[in-house]
CSV table of C-alpha atoms and ligand atoms in Angstrom, one decimal:
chain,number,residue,atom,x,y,z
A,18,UNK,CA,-59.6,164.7,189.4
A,19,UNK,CA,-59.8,161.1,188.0
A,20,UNK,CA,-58.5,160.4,184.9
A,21,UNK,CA,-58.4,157.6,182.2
A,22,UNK,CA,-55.1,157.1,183.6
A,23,UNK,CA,-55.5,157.4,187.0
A,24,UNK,CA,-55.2,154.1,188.2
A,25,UNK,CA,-51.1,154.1,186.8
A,26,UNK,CA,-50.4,156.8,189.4
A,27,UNK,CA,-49.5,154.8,191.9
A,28,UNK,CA,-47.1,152.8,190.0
A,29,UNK,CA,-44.9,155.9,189.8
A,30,UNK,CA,-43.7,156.8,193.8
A,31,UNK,CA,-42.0,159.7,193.4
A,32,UNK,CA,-46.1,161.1,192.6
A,33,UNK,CA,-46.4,161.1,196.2
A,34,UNK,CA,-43.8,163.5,197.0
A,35,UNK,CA,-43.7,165.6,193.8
A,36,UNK,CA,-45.5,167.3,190.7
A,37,UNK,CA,-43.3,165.8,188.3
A,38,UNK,CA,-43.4,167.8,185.1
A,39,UNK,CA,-40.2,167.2,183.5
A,40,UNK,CA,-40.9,164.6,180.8
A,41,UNK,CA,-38.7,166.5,178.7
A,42,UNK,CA,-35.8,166.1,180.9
A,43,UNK,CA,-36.4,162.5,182.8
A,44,UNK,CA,-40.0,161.0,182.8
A,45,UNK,CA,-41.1,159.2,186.6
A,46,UNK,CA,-39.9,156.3,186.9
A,47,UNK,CA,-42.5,153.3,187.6
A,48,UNK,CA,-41.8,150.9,189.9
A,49,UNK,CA,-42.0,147.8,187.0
A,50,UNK,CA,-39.1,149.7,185.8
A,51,UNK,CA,-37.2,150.0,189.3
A,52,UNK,CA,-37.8,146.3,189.5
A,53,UNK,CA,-36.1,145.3,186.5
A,54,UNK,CA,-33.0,147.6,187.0
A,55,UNK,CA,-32.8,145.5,190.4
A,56,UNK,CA,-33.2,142.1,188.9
A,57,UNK,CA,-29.9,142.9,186.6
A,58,UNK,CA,-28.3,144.2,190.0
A,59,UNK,CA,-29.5,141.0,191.8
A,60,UNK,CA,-28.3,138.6,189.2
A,61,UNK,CA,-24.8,140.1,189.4
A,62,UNK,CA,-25.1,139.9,193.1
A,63,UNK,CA,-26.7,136.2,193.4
A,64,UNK,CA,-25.1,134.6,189.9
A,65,UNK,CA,-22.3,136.3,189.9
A,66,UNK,CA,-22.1,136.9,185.5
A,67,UNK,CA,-25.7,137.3,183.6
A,68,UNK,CA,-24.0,137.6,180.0
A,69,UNK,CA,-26.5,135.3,178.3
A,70,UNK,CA,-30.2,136.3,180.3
A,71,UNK,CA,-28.8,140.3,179.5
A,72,UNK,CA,-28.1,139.0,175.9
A,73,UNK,CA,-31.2,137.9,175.6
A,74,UNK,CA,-33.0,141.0,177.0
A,75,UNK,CA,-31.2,143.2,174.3
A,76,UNK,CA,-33.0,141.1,171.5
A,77,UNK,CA,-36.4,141.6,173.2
A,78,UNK,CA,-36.2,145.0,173.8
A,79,UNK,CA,-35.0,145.9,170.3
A,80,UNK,CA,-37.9,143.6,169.2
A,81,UNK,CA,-40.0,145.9,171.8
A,82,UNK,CA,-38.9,149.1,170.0
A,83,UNK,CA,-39.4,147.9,166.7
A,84,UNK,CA,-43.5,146.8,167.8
A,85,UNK,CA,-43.4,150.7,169.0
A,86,UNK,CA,-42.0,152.4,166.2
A,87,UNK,CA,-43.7,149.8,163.2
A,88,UNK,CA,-39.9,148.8,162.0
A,89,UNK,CA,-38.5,145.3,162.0
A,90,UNK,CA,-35.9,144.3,164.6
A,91,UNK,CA,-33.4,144.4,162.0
A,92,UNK,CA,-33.6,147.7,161.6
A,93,UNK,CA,-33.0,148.8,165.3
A,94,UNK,CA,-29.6,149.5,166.6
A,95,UNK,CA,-29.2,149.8,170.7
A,96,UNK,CA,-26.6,152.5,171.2
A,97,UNK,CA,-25.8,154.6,174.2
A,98,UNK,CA,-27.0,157.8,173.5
A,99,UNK,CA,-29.1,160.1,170.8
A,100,UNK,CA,-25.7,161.4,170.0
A,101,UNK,CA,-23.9,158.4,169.5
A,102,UNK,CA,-26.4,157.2,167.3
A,103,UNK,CA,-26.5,160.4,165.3
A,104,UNK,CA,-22.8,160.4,165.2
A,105,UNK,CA,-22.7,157.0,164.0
A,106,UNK,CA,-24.9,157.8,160.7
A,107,UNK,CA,-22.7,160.9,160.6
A,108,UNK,CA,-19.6,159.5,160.4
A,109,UNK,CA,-20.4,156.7,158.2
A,110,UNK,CA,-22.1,158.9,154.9
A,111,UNK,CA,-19.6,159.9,151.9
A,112,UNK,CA,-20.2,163.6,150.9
A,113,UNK,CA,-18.8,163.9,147.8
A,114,UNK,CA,-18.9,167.8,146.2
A,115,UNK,CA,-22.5,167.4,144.3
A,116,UNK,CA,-24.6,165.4,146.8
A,117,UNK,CA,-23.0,167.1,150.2
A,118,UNK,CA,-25.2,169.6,151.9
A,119,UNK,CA,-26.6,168.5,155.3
A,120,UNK,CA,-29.7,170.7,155.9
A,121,UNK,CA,-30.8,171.1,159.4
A,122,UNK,CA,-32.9,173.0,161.1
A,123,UNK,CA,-32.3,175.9,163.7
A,124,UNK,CA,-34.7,173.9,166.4
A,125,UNK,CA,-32.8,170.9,166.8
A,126,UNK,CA,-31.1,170.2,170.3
A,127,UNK,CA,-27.1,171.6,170.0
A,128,UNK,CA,-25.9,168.2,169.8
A,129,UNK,CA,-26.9,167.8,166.0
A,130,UNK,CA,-25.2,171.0,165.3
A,131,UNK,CA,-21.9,170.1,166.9
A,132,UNK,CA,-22.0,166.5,165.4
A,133,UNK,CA,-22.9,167.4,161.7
A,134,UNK,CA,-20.2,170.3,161.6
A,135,UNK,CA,-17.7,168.3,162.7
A,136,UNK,CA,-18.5,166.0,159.4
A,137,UNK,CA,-17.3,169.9,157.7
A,138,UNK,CA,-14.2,168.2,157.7
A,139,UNK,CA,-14.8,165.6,155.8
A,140,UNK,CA,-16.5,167.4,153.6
A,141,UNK,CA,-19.9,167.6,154.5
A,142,UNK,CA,-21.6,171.2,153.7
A,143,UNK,CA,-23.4,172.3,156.9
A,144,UNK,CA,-26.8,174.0,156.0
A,145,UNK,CA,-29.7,176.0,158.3
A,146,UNK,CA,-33.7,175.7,157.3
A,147,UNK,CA,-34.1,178.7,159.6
A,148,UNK,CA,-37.3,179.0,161.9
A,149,UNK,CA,-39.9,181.4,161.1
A,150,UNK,CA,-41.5,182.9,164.2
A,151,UNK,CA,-40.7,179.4,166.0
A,152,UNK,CA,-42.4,177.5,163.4
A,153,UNK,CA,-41.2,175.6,160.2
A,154,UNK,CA,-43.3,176.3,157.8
A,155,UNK,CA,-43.7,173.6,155.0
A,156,UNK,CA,-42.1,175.9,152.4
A,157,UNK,CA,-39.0,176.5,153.8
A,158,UNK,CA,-37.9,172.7,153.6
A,159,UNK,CA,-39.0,173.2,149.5
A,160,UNK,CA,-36.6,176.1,149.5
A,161,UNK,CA,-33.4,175.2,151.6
A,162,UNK,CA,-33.2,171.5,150.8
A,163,UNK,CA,-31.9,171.5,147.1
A,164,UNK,CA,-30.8,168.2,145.1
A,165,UNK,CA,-27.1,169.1,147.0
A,166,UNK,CA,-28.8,167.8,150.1
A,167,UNK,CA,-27.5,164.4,151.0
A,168,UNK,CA,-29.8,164.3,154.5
A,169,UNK,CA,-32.2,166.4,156.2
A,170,UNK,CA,-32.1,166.5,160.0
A,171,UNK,CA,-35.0,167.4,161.6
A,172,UNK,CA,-37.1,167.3,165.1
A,173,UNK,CA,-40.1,165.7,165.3
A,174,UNK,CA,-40.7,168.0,168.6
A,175,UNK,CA,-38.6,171.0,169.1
A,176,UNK,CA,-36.6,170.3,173.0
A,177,UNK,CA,-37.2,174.3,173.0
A,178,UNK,CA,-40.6,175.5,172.2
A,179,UNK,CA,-42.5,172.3,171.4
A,180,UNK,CA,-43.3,172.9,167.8
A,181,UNK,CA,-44.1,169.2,166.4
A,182,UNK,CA,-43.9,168.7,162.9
A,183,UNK,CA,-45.8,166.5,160.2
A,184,UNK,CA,-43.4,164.0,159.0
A,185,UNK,CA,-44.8,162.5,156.2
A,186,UNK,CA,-44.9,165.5,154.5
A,187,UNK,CA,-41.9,166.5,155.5
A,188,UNK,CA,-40.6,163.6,154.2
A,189,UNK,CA,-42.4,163.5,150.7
A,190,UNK,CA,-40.9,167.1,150.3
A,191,UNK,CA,-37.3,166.3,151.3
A,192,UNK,CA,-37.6,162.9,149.4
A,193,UNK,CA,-38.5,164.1,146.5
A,194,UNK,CA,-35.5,166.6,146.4
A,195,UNK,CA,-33.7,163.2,146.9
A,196,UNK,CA,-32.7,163.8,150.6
A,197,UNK,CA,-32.7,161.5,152.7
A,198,UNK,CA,-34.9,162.3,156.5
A,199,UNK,CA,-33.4,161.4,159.7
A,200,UNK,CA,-35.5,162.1,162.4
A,201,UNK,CA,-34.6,163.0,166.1
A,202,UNK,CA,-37.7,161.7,167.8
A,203,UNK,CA,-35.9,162.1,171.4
A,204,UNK,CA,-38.7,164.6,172.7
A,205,UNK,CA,-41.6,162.9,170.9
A,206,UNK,CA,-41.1,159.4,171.5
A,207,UNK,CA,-43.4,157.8,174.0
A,208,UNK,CA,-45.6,161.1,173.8
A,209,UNK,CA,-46.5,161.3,170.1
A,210,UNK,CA,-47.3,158.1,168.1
A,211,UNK,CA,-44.1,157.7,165.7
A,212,UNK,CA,-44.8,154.8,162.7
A,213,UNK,CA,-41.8,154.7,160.4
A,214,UNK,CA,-43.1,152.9,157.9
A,215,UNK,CA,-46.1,154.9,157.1
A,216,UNK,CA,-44.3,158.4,157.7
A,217,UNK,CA,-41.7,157.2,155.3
A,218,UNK,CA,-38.6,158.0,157.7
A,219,UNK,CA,-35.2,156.4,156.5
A,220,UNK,CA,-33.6,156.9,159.4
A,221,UNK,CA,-35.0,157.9,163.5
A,222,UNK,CA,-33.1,158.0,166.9
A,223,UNK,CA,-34.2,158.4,170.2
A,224,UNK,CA,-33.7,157.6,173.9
A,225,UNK,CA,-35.5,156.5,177.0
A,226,UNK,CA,-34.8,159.0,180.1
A,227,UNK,CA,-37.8,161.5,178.5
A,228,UNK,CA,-41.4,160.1,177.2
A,229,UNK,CA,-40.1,156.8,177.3
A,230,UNK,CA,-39.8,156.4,181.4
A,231,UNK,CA,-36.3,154.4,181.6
A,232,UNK,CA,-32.9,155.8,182.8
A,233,UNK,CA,-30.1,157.0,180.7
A,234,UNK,CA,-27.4,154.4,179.1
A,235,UNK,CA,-29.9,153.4,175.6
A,236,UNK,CA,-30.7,155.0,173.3
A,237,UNK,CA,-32.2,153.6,169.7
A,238,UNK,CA,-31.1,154.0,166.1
A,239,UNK,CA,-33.8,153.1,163.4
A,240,UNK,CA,-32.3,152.8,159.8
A,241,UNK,CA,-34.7,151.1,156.9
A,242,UNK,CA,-33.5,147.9,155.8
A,243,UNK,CA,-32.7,148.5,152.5
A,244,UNK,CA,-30.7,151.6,153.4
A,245,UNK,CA,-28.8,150.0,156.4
A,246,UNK,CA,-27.4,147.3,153.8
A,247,UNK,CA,-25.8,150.1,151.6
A,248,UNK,CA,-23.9,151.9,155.0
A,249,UNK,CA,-20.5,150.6,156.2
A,250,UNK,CA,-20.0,152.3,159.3
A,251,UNK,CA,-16.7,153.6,160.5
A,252,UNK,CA,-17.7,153.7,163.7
A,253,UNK,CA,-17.9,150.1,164.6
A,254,UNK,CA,-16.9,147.2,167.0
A,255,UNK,CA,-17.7,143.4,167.5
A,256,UNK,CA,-21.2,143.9,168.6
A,257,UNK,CA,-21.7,145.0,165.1
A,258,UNK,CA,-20.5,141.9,163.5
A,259,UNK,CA,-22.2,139.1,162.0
A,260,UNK,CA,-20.9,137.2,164.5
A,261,UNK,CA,-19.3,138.4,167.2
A,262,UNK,CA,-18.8,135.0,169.1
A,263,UNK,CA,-16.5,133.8,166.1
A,264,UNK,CA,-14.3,136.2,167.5
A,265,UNK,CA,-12.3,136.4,164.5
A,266,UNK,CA,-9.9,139.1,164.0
A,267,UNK,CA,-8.9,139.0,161.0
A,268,UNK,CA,-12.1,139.5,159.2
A,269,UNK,CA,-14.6,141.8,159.4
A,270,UNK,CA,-18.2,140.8,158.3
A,271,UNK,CA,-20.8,143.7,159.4
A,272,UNK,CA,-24.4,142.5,160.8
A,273,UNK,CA,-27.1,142.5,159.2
A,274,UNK,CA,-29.2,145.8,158.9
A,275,UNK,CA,-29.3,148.2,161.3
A,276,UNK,CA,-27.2,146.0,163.6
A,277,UNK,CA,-24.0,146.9,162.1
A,278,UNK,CA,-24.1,150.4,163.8
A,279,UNK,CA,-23.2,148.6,167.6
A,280,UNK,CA,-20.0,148.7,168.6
A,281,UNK,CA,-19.0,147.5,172.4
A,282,UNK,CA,-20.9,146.0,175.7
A,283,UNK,CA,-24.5,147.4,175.7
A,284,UNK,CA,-25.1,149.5,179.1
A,285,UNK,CA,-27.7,146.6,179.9
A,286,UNK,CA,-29.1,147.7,183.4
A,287,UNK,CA,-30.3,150.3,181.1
A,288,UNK,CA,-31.8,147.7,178.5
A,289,UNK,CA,-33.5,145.9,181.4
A,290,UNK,CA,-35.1,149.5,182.1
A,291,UNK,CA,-36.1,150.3,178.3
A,292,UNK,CA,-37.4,146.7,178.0
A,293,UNK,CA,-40.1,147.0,181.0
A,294,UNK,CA,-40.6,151.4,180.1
A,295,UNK,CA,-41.4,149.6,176.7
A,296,UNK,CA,-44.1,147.6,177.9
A,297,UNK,CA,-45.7,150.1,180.2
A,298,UNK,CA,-45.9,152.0,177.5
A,299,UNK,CA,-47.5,149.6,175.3
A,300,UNK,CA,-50.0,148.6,177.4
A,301,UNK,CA,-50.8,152.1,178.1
A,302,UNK,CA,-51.3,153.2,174.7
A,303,UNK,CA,-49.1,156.4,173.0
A,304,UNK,CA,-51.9,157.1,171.0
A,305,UNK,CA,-54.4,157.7,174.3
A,306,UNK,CA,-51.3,159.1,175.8
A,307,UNK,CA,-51.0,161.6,173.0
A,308,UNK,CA,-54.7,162.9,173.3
A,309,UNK,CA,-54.8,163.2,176.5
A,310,UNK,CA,-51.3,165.5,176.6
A,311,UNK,CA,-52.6,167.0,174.1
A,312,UNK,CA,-55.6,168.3,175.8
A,313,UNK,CA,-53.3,169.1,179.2
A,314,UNK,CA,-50.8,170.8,176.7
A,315,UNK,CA,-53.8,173.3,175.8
A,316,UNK,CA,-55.0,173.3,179.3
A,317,UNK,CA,-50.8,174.8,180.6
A,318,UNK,CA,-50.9,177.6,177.5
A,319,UNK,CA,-54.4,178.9,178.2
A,320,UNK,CA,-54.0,178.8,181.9
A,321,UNK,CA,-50.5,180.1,182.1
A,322,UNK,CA,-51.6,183.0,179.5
A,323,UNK,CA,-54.5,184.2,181.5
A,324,UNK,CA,-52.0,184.0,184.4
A,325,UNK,CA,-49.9,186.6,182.5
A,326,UNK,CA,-46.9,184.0,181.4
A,327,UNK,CA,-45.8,184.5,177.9
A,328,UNK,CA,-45.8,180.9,176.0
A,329,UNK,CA,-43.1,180.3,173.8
A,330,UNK,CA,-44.1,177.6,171.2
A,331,UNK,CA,-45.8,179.4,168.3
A,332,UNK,CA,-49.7,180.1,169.0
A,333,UNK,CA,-50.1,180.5,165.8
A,334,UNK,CA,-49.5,176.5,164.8
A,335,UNK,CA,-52.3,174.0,165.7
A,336,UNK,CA,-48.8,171.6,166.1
A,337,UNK,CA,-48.6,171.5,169.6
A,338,UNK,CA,-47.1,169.0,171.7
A,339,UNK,CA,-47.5,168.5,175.2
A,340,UNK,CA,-45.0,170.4,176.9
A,341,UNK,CA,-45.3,174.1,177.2
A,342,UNK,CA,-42.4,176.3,177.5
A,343,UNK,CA,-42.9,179.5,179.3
A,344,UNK,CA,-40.2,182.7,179.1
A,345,UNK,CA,-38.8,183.2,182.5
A,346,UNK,CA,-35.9,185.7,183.5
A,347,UNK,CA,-33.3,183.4,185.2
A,348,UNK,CA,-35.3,180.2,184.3
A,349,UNK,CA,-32.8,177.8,185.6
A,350,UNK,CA,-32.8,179.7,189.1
A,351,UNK,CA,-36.7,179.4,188.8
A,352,UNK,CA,-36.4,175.8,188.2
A,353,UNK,CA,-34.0,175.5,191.4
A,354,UNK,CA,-36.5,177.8,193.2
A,355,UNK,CA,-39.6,175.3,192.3
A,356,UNK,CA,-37.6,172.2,193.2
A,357,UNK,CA,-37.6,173.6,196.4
A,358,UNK,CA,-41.1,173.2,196.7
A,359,UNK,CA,-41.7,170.1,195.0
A,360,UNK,CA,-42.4,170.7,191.6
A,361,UNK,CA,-40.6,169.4,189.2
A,362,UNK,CA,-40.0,171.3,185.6
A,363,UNK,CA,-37.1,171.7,183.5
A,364,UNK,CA,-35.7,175.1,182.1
A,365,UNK,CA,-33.5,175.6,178.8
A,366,UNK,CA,-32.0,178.8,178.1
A,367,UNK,CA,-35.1,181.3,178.6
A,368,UNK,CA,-37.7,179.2,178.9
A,369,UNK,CA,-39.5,176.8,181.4
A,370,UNK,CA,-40.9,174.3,180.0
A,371,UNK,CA,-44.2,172.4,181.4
A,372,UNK,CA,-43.6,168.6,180.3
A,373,UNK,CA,-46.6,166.4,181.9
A,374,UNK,CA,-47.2,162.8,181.2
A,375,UNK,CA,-49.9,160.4,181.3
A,376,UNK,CA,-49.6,160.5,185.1
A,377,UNK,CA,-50.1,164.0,185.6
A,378,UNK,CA,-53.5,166.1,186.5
A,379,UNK,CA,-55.0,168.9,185.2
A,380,UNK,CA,-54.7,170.3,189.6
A,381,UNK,CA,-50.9,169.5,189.4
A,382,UNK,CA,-51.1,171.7,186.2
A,383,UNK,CA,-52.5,174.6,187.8
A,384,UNK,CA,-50.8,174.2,191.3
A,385,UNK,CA,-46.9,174.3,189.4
A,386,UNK,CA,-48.6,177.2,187.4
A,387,UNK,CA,-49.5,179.1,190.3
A,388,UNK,CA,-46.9,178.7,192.1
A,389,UNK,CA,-44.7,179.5,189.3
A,390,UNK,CA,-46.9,182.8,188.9
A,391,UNK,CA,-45.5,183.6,192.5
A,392,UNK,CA,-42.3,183.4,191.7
A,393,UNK,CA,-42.1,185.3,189.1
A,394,UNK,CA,-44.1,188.1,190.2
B,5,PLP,C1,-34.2,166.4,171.0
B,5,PLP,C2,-33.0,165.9,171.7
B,5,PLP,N1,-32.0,165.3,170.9
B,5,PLP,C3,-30.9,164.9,171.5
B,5,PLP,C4,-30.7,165.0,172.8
B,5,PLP,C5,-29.4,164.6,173.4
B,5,PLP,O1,-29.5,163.2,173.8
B,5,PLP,P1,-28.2,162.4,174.3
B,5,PLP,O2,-27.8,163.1,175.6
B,5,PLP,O3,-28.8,161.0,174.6
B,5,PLP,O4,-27.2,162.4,173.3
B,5,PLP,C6,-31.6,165.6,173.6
B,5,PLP,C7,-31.4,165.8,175.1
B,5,PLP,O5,-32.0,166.4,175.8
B,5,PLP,C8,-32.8,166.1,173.0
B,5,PLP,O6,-33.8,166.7,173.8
């Protein structure tokens, strides 16, 4: 079947050998983005040192993210992974006894568990906004975040069923209790349109190896101007310095904005990827991209239900995204099983989960469907 997008499919090889449905996991990789991670292998090979051209490409690409996200350059810091930017923000935040409570929900991906209760120490008060039926109802952020709550951590997609929330009223609700949002955007970004400005988000991290079709090494860290001024991270280093090439060590002067949460050498090959997955992705359009997943999202519940698979993201909750996890006994044995023939998904504790991009088919749908049918039978 042709589709709007059809004519990207052959920037992505690995389409010829495999249904790749593990956007959740790693996205394709396209071959503008292959290129660029050997240009920064080249240079080291031909020139021998590429500090100031890879210097360079870091200021774009943060420039690149900003563009995506509707933020200002100044308030993007390039770190290495969503949980070093997490831990970052963490680590930096005073909890003193009224204004302590970080509220969290029971969807997030483990790492923002482990991170924000080992802030416990430091006095941080570690609290749950439990799930309800897989869902997070609006009410349950009016009850569990209280004027106590310093910061609300929340998924914009949930890595395990899918359930996508609605930020801006998330963040009217939490704002109001005088919380302040941080958003983990790591399964969203580069499937679901994410503006900062107009959602009201103070702070958002993410990385490129899922929606965002780069490699592993970057990872972004959005803070809002006026809030990244009042932070003096503890976490730090000379790439979060005014100016690092005064290298001056008896002072410490922090960058402006955002900046100031950088610490060492950015992983650059990694940068050059971003900068190019960036573009792509630009050019392509998240907000097509997100209609169109939206519809194959639909497409991978309906078909696997009347296939007898048993969906876990909430049925209930028009707040889909598009990846579908399925309950599967022995999923990551499943997934091995499918890798075997070429199909590419990505399993999390009881569930496989169905993560097409903008390069996928509605036939590749139903083939990985099908065969995962077999499999399970
Ligand atoms: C929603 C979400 N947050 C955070 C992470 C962890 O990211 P990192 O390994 O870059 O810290 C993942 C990884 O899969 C994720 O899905």
């Amino acid at each position: 079947m042709n589709t709007c997008f059809s004519s990207y499919r052959s920037l992505f090889p690995v389409l010829g050998d495999y249904v790749h449905l593990a956007s959740c996991s790693q996205g394709a990789i396209a071959q503008p983005i292959s290129k660029a991670i050997e240009e920064y292998h080249a240079s080291l090979l031909s020139v021998g040192t590429n500090w100031e051209e890879s210097i360079l490409k870091v200021e774009a690409t943060r420039k690149k993210f900003a563009e995506f996200i509707n933020a200002e350059p100044d308030e993007i810091a390039i770190v290495a992974s969503a949980s070093d930017a997490i831990s970052a923000v963490a680590t930096t935040l005073s909890y003193h006894h009224t204004k302590n409570r970080i509220s969290l929900t029971d969807l997030e991906f483990p790492t923002a568990g482990h991170i924000w209760f080992a802030q416990k120490h430091h006095g941080a008060d570690v609290s749950f906004i439990r799930s309800q039926n897989g869902m997070l109802p609006l009410e349950q952020y009016e009850k569990e975040v209280t004027e106590c709550t310093l910061l609300t951590f929340i998924s914009h997609v949930s890595y395990h069923n899918g359930f996508t929330q609605n930020l801006k009223k998330i963040s009217n609700i939490v704002h109001h209790k005088g919380s302040l949002l941080f958003v983990d955007a790591y399964q969203s970004s580069g499937q679901v349109p994410i503006d900062v400005r107009e959602m009201n988000i103070d702070m958002l991290c993410t990385g490129t190896r899922k929606y965002m079709l780069g490699i592993p090494g970057v990872a972004f860290l959005y803070i809002k101007k006026e809030l990244a001024e009042q932070l003096q991270p503890r976490h730090t280093g000379w790439f979060g310095q005014e100016d690092k090439a005064k290298f001056d060590i008896y002072n410490s002067i922090y960058a402006y904005g955002a900046k100031r949460f950088e610490t060492g050498t950015p992983c650059f090959i990694s940068i050059y990827a971003a900068y190019e997955a960036l573009k792509l992705l630009l050019n392509v359009g998240v907000e097509h991209i997100h209609s169109y997943l939206q519809d194959l999202g639909k497409f991978t519940r309906e078909f696997g239900i009347a296939n007898g698979l048993k969906v876990a993201t909430p049925t209930a909750s028009s707040m889909y995204s598009g990846m579908t996890p399925f309950f599967i006994d022995e999923a990551s044995k499943v997934e091995k099983k499918l890798k075997e023939k070429r199909i590419l998904v990505s399993s999390r504790k009881d569930v496989i989960r169905i993560a097409p991009h903008f390069y996928n088919t509605k036939e590749e749908l139903e083939y990985a469907i099908n065969e995962l049918v077999q499999l399970v039978k």
